[in-house]
Short mmCIF file of C-alpha atoms in Angstrom, two decimals:
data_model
loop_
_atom_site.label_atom_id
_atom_site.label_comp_id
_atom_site.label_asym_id
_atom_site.label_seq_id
_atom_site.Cartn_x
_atom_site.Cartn_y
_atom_site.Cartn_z
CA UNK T 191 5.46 -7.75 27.70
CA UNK T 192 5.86 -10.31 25.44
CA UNK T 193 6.07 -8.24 22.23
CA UNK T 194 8.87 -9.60 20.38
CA UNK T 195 6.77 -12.15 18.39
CA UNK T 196 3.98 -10.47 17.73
CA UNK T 197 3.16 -10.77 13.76
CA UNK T 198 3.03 -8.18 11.34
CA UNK T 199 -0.98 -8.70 11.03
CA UNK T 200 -1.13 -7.57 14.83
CA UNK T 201 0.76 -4.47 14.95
CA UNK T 202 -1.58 -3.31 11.78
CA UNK T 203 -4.69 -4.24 13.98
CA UNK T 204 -2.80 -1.86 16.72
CA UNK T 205 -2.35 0.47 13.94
CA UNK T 206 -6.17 0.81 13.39
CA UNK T 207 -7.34 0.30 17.18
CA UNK T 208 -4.73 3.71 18.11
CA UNK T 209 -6.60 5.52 15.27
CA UNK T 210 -10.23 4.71 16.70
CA UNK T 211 -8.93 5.21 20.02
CA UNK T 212 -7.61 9.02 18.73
CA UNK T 213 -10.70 9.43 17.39
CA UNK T 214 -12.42 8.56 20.77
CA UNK T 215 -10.49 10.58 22.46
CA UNK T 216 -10.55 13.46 20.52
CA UNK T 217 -15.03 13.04 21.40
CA UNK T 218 -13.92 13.76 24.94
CA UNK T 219 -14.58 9.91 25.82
CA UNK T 220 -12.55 8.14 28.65
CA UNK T 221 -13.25 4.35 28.36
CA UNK T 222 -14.60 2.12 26.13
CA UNK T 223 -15.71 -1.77 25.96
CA UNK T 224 -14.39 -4.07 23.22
CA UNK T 225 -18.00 -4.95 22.02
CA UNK T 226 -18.30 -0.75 21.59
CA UNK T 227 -14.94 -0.36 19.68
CA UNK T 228 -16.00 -3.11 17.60
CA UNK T 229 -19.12 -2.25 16.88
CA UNK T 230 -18.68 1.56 16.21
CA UNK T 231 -15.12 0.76 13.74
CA UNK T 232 -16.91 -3.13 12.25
CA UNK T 233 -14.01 -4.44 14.01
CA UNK T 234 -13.91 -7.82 15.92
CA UNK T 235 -14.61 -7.61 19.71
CA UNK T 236 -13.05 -10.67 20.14
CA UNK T 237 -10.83 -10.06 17.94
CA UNK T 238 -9.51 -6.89 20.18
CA UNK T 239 -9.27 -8.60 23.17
CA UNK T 240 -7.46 -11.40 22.45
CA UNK T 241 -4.70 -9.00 21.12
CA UNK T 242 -4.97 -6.28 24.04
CA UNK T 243 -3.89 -9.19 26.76
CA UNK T 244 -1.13 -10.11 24.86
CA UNK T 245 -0.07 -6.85 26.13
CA UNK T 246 -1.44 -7.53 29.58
CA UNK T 247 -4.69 -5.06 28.87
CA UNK T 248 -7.76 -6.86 30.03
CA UNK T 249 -9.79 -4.12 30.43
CA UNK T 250 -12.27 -3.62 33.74
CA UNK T 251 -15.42 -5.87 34.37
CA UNK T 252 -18.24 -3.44 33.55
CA UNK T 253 -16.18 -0.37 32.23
CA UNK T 254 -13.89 -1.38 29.73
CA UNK T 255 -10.63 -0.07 28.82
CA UNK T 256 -9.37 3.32 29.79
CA UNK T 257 -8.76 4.88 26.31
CA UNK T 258 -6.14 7.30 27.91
CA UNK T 259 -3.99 4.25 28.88
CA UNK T 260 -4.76 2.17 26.27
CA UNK T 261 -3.24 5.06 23.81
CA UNK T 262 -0.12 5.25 25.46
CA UNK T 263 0.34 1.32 25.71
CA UNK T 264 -0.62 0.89 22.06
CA UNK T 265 2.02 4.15 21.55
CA UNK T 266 4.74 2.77 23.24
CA UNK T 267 4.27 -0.96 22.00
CA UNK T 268 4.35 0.37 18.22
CA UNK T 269 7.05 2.46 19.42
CA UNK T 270 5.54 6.06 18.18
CA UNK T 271 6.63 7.55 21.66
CA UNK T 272 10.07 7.62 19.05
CA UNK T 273 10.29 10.70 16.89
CA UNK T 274 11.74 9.45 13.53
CA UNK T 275 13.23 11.33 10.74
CA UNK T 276 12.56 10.19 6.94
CA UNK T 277 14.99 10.11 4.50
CA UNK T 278 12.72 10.09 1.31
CA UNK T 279 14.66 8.98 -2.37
CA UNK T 280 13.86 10.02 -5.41
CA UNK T 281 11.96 14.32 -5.58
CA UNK T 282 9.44 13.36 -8.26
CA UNK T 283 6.01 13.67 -7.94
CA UNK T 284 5.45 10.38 -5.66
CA UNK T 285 8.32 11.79 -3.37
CA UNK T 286 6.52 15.19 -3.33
CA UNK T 287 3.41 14.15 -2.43
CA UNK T 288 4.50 11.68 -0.10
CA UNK T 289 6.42 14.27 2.02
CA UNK T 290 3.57 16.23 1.90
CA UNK T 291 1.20 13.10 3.29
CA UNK T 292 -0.38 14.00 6.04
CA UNK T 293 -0.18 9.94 7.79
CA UNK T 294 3.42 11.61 7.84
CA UNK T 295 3.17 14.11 10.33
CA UNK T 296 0.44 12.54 12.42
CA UNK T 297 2.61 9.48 13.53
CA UNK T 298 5.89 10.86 14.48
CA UNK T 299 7.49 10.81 11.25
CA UNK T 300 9.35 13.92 10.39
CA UNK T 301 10.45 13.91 6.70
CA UNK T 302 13.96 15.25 6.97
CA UNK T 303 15.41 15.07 3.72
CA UNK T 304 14.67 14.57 0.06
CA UNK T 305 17.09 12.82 -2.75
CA UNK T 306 17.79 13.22 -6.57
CA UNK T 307 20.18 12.76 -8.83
CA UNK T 308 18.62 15.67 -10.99
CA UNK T 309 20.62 18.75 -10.57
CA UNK T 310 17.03 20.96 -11.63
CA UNK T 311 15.69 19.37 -8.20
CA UNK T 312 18.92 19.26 -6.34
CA UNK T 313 18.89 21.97 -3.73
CA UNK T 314 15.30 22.67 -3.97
CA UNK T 315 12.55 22.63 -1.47
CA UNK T 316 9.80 20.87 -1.46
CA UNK T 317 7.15 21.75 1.16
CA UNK T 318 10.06 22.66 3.98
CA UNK T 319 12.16 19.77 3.20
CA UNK T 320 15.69 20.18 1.14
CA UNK T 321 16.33 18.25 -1.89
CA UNK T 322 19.98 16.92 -1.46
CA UNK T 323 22.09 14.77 -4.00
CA UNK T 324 21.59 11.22 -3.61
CA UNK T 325 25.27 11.05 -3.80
CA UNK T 326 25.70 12.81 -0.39
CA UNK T 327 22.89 9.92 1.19
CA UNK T 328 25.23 8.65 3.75
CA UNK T 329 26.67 11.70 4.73
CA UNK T 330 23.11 13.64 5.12
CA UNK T 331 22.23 10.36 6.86
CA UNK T 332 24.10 10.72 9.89
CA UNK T 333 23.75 15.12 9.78
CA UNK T 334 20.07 14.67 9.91
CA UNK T 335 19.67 11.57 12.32
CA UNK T 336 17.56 9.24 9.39
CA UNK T 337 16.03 5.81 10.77
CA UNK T 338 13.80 5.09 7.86
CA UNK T 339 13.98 5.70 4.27
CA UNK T 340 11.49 5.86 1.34
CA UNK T 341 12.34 4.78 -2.00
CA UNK T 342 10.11 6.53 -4.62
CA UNK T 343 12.31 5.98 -7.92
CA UNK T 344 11.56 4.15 -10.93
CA UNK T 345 11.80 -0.16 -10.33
CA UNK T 346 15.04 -0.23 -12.34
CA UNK T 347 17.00 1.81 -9.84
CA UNK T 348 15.09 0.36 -6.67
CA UNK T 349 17.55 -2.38 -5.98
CA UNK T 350 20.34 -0.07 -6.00
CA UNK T 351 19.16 2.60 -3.68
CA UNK T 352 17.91 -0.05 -1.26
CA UNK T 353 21.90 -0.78 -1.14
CA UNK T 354 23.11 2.57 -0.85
CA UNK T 355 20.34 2.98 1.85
CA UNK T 356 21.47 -0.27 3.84
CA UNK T 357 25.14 0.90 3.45
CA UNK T 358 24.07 4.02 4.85
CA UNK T 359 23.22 1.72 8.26
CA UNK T 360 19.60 2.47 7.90
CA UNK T 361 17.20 -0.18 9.00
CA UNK T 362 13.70 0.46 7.75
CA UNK T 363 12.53 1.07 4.50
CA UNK T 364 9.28 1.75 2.44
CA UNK T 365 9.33 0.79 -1.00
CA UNK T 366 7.16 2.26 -3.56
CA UNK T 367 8.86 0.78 -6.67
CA UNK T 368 6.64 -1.70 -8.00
CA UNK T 369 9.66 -4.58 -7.51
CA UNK T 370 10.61 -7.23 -5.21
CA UNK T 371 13.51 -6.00 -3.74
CA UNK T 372 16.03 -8.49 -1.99
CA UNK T 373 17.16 -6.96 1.82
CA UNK T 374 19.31 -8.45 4.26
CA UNK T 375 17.92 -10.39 7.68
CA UNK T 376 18.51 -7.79 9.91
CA UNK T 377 16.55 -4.57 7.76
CA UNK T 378 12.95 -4.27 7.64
CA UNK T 379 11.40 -3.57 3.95
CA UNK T 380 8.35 -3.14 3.49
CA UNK T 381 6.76 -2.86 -0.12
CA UNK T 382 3.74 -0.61 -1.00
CA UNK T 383 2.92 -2.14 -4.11
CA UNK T 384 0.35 0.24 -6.46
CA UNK T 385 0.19 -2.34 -9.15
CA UNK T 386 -0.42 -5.57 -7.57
CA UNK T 387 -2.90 -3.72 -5.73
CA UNK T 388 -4.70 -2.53 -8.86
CA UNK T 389 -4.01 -5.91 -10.54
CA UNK T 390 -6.32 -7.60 -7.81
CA UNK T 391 -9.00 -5.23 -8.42
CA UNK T 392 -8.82 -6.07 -11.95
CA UNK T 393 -9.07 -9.66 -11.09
CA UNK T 394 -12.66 -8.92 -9.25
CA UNK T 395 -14.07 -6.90 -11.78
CA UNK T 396 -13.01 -9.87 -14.51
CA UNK T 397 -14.50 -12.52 -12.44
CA UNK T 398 -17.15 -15.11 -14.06
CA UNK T 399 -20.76 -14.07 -12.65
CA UNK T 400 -19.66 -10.51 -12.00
CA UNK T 401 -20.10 -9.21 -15.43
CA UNK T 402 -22.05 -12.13 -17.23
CA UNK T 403 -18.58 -13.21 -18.70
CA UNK T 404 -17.78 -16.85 -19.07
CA UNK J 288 -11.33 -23.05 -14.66
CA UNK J 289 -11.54 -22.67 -10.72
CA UNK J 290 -10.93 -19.01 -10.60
CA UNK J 291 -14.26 -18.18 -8.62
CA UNK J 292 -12.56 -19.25 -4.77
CA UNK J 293 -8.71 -17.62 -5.31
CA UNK J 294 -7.54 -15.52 -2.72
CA UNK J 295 -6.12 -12.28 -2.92
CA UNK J 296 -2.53 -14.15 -1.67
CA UNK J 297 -2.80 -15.79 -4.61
CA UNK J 298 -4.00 -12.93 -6.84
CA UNK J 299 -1.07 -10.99 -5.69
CA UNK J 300 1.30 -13.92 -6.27
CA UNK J 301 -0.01 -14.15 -9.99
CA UNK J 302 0.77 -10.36 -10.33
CA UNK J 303 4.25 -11.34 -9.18
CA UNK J 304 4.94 -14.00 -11.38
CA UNK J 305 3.24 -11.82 -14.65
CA UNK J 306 6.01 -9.37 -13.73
CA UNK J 307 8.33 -11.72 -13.46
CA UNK J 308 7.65 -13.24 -17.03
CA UNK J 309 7.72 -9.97 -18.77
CA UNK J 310 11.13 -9.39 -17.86
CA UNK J 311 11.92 -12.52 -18.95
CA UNK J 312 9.58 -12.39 -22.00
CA UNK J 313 11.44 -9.05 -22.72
CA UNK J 314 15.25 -10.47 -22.40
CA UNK J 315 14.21 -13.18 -24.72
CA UNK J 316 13.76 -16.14 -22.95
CA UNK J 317 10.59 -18.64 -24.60
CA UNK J 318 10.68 -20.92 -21.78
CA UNK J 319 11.28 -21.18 -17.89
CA UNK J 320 11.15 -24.05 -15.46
CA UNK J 321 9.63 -23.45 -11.63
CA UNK J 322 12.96 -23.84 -10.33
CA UNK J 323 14.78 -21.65 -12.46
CA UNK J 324 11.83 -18.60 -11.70
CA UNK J 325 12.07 -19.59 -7.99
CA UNK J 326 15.84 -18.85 -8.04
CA UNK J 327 15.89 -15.64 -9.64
CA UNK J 328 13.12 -13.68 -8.47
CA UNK J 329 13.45 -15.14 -4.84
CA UNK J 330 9.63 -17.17 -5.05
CA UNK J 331 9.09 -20.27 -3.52
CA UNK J 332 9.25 -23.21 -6.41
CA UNK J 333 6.67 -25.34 -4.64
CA UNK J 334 4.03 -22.53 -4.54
CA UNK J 335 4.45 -21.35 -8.00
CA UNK J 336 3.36 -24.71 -9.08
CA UNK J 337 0.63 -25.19 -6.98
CA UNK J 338 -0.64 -22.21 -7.83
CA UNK J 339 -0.29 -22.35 -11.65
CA UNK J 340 -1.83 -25.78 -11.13
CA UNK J 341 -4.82 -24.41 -10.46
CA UNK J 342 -5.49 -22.78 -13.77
CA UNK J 343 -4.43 -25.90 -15.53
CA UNK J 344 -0.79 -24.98 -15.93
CA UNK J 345 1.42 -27.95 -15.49
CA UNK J 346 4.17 -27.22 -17.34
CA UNK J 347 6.21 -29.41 -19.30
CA UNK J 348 8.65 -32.30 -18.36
CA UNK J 349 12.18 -31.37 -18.66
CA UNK J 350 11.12 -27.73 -20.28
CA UNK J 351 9.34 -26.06 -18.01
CA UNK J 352 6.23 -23.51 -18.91
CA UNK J 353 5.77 -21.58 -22.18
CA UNK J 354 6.50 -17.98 -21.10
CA UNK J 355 4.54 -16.70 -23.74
CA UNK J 356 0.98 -19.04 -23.11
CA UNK J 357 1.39 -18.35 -19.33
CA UNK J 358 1.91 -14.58 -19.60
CA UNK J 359 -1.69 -15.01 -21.51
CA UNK J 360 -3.37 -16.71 -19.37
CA UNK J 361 -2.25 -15.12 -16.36
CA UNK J 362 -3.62 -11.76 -17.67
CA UNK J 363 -6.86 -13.18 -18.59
CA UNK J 364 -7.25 -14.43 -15.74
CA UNK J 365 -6.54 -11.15 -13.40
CA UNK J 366 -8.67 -9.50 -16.03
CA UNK J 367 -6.05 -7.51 -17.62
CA UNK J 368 -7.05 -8.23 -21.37
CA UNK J 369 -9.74 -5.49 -20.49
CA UNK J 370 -8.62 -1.73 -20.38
CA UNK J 371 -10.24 -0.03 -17.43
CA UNK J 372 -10.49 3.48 -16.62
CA UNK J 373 -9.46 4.68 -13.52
CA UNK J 374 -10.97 7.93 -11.80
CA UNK J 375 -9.05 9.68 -8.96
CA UNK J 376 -11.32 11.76 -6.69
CA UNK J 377 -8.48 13.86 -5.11
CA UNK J 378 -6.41 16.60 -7.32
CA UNK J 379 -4.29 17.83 -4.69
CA UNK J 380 -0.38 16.38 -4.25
CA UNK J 381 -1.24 12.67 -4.22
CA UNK J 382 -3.72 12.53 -6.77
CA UNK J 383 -1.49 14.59 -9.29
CA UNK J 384 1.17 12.06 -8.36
CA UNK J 385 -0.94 8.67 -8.80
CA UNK J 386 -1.92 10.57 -12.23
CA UNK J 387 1.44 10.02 -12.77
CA UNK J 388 2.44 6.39 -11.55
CA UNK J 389 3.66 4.20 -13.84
CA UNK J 390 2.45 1.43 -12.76
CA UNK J 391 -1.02 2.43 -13.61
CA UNK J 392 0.11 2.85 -17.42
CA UNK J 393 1.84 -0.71 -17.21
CA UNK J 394 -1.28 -2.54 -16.22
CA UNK J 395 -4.15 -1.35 -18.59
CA UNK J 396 -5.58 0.70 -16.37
CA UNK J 397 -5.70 4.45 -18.09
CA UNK J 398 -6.88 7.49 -15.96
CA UNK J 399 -9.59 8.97 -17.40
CA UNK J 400 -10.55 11.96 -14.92
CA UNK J 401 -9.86 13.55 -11.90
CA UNK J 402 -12.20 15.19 -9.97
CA UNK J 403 -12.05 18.04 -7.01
CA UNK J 404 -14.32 20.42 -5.43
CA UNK J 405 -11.28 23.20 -4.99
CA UNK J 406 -12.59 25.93 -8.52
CA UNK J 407 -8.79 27.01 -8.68
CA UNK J 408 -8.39 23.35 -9.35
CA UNK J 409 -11.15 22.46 -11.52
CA UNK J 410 -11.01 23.11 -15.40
CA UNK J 411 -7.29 22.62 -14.51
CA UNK J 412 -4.85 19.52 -16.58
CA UNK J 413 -2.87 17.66 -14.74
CA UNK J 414 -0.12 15.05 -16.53
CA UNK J 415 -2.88 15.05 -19.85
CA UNK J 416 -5.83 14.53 -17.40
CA UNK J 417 -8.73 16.70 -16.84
CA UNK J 418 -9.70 17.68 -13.43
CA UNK J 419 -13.72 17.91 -13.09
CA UNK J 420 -15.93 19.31 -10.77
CA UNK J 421 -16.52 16.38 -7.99
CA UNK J 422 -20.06 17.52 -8.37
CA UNK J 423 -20.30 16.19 -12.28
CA UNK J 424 -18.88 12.70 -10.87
CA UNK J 425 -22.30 10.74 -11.91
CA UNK J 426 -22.66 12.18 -15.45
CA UNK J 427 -18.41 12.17 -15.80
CA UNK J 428 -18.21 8.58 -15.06
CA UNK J 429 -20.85 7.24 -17.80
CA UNK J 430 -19.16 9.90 -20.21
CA UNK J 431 -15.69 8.31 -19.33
CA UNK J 432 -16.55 4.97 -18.83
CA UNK J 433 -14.96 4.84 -15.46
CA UNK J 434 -14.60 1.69 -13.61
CA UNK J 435 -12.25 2.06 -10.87
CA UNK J 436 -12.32 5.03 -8.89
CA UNK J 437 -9.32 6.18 -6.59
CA UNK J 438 -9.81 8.06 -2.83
CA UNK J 439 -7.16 10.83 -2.32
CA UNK J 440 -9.17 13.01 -0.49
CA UNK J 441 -8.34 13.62 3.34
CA UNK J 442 -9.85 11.02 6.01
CA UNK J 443 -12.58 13.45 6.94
CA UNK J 444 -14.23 13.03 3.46
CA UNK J 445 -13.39 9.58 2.08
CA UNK J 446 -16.78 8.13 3.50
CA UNK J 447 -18.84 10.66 1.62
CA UNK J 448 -16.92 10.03 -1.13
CA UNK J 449 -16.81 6.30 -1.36
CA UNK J 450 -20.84 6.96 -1.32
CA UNK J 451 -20.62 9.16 -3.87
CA UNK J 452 -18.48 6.37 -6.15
CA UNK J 453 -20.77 3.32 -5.45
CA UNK J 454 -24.09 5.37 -5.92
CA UNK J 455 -22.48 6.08 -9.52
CA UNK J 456 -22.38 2.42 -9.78
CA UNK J 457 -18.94 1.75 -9.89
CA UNK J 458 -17.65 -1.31 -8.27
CA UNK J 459 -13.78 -1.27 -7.88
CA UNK J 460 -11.95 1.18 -5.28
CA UNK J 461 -8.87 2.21 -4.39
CA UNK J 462 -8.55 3.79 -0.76
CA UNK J 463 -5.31 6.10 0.14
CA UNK J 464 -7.15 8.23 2.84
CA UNK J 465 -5.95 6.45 6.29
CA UNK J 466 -9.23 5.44 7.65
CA UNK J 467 -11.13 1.99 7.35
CA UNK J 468 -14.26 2.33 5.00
CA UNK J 469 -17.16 0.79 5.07
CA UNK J 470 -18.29 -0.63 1.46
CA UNK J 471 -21.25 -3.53 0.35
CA UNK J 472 -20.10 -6.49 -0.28
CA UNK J 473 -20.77 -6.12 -4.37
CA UNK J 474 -17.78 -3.55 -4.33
CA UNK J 475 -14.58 -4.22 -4.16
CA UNK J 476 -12.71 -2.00 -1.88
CA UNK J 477 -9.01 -1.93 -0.97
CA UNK J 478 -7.61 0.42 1.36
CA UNK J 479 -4.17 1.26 0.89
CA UNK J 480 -3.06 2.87 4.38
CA UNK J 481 0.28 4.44 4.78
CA UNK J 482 0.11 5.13 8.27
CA UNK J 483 -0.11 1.29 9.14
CA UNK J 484 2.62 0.75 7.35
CA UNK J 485 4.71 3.09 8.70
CA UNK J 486 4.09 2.16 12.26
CA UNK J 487 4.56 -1.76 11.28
CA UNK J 488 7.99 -0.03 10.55
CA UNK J 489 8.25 2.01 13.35
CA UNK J 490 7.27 -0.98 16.00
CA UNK J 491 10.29 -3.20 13.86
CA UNK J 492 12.60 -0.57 15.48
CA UNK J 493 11.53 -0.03 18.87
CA UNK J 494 11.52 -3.91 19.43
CA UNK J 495 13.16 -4.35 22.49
CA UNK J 496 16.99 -6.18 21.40
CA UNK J 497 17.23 -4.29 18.16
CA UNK J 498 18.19 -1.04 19.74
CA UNK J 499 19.19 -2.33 23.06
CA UNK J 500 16.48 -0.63 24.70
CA UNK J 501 14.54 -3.26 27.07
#
């Protein structure tokens, strides 16, 4: 399986064909063409085959794919057959709501812990999880088995967590400090950015012809 | 000024670099050169000038941009000389905590409203804003002058709701619930989906040579 260059574009097409797939499933179906999947989701039929025989899937002359196996290909290539445990810094209300997020608990991702450095939050819980001291990260790290950290503090302490995190030996991290954040080679960040995100919407509802403006 | 054909790569870079300037802006500084922004927020040099280029911005010989002219411009031209209100359909954990965000006070964009269709919710103030009756979303938004609406509902209702937004003519959307949505093209929807990030994550650690696993 030639996986390891597949780009980050792909694996989020993956992303979305697993969740129509689910959903297909879940109606009791057991195969599906490419034209159908596209056509049902506005995806690109084309689109999903080219990507499915990267991974070999080429589906069956008059029947399609069979969503059963599909799912557990798409599973395994994305690697959700792998429970992982969340390490989420920073018990505010972005940290609450994202351990209560249900994407969360539907794709293998077990929040484990939370972190603060507020002593009113330290030792709390927050829908099941414990709120420990971020100054116990490493330690909690290893107790409760963390792969993949959150960072949900303000930007001005971002690039310091994302240290201690990486210190820790942790490998993955979301980042939902609106701030580039600078991460070694070998650790995968990823950057949810709220404000660019509204920033481009801004830009579209500014744009010449759109509102009359000049 | 050729703003009709950017992309939203470039929009996004602009964001960047308007981030970048205020910091600078705020230590001081009056001028920087391409180089010298390239350097310390870790942007490529070449691209910053090609894309500044493109709204006229060349820069001066030997001195570099104006921080304070290019701040301007950049925010004119992402639209952010205009205050918009935001409306989050969604009261429950996540909408409480975009209420909240930062970066939504940071970028001229002010919630006005939230809106649910739980009555132990409604009536209810959350962070300064009122929660309204989903029902009342029509007659709220004209009140408000909403422009940008939010989705933090669960999947099962975003579609209704995204109806719901456009049919009370506004134009700009911001999609948390993890499924794709289907908008016309006269509205600007962006989905942003937590679960495809987290299994972009999750696939950078099951790649076969990271853990040793084959």
């Amino acid at each position: 399986m030639k996986a390891d260059k597949i780009s980050e574009l792909t694996t989020n097409r993956l992303s979305i064909y697993l969740r129509c797939l689910n959903e297909l499933a879940h109606e009791g179906r057991k195969t599906v063409s490419s034209d159908r999947l596209a056509k049902r989701f506005h995806l690109n039929s084309a689109q999903i085959r080219k990507d499915l025989a990267c991974f070999g899937e080429f589906g069956v002359r008059g029947v399609g794919y069979y969503i059963e196996d599909l799912r557990e290909q798409i599973i395994r290539i994305l690697g959700l057959d792998h429970h992982h445990r969340v390490g989420i810094v920073g018990a505010g209300r972005l940290g609450a709501a994202l351990t209560d997020y249900y994407g969360f608990r539907q794709t293998n991702f077990e929040v484990a812990a939370l972190f603060d450095a507020d002593p009113e939050k330290i030792g709390s819980v927050v829908s099941d999880v414990k709120v420990f001291d971020v100054k116990d990260f490493s330690k909690v790290r290893k107790n409760e088995g963390i792969d993949v950290a959150v960072i949900a503090v303000p930007a001005e302490y971002a690039q310091k967590v994302l240290e201690m995190i990486v210190d820790a030996g942790v490998k993955a991290v979301m980042n939902f400090a609106p701030t580039p954040l600078l991460a070694d080679d070998d650790v995968k960040l990823k950057t949810i950015d709220l404000t660019i995100s509204l920033e481009s919407l801004s830009y579209f509802l500014a744009r010449p012809g759109k509102n009359g403006r000049e």
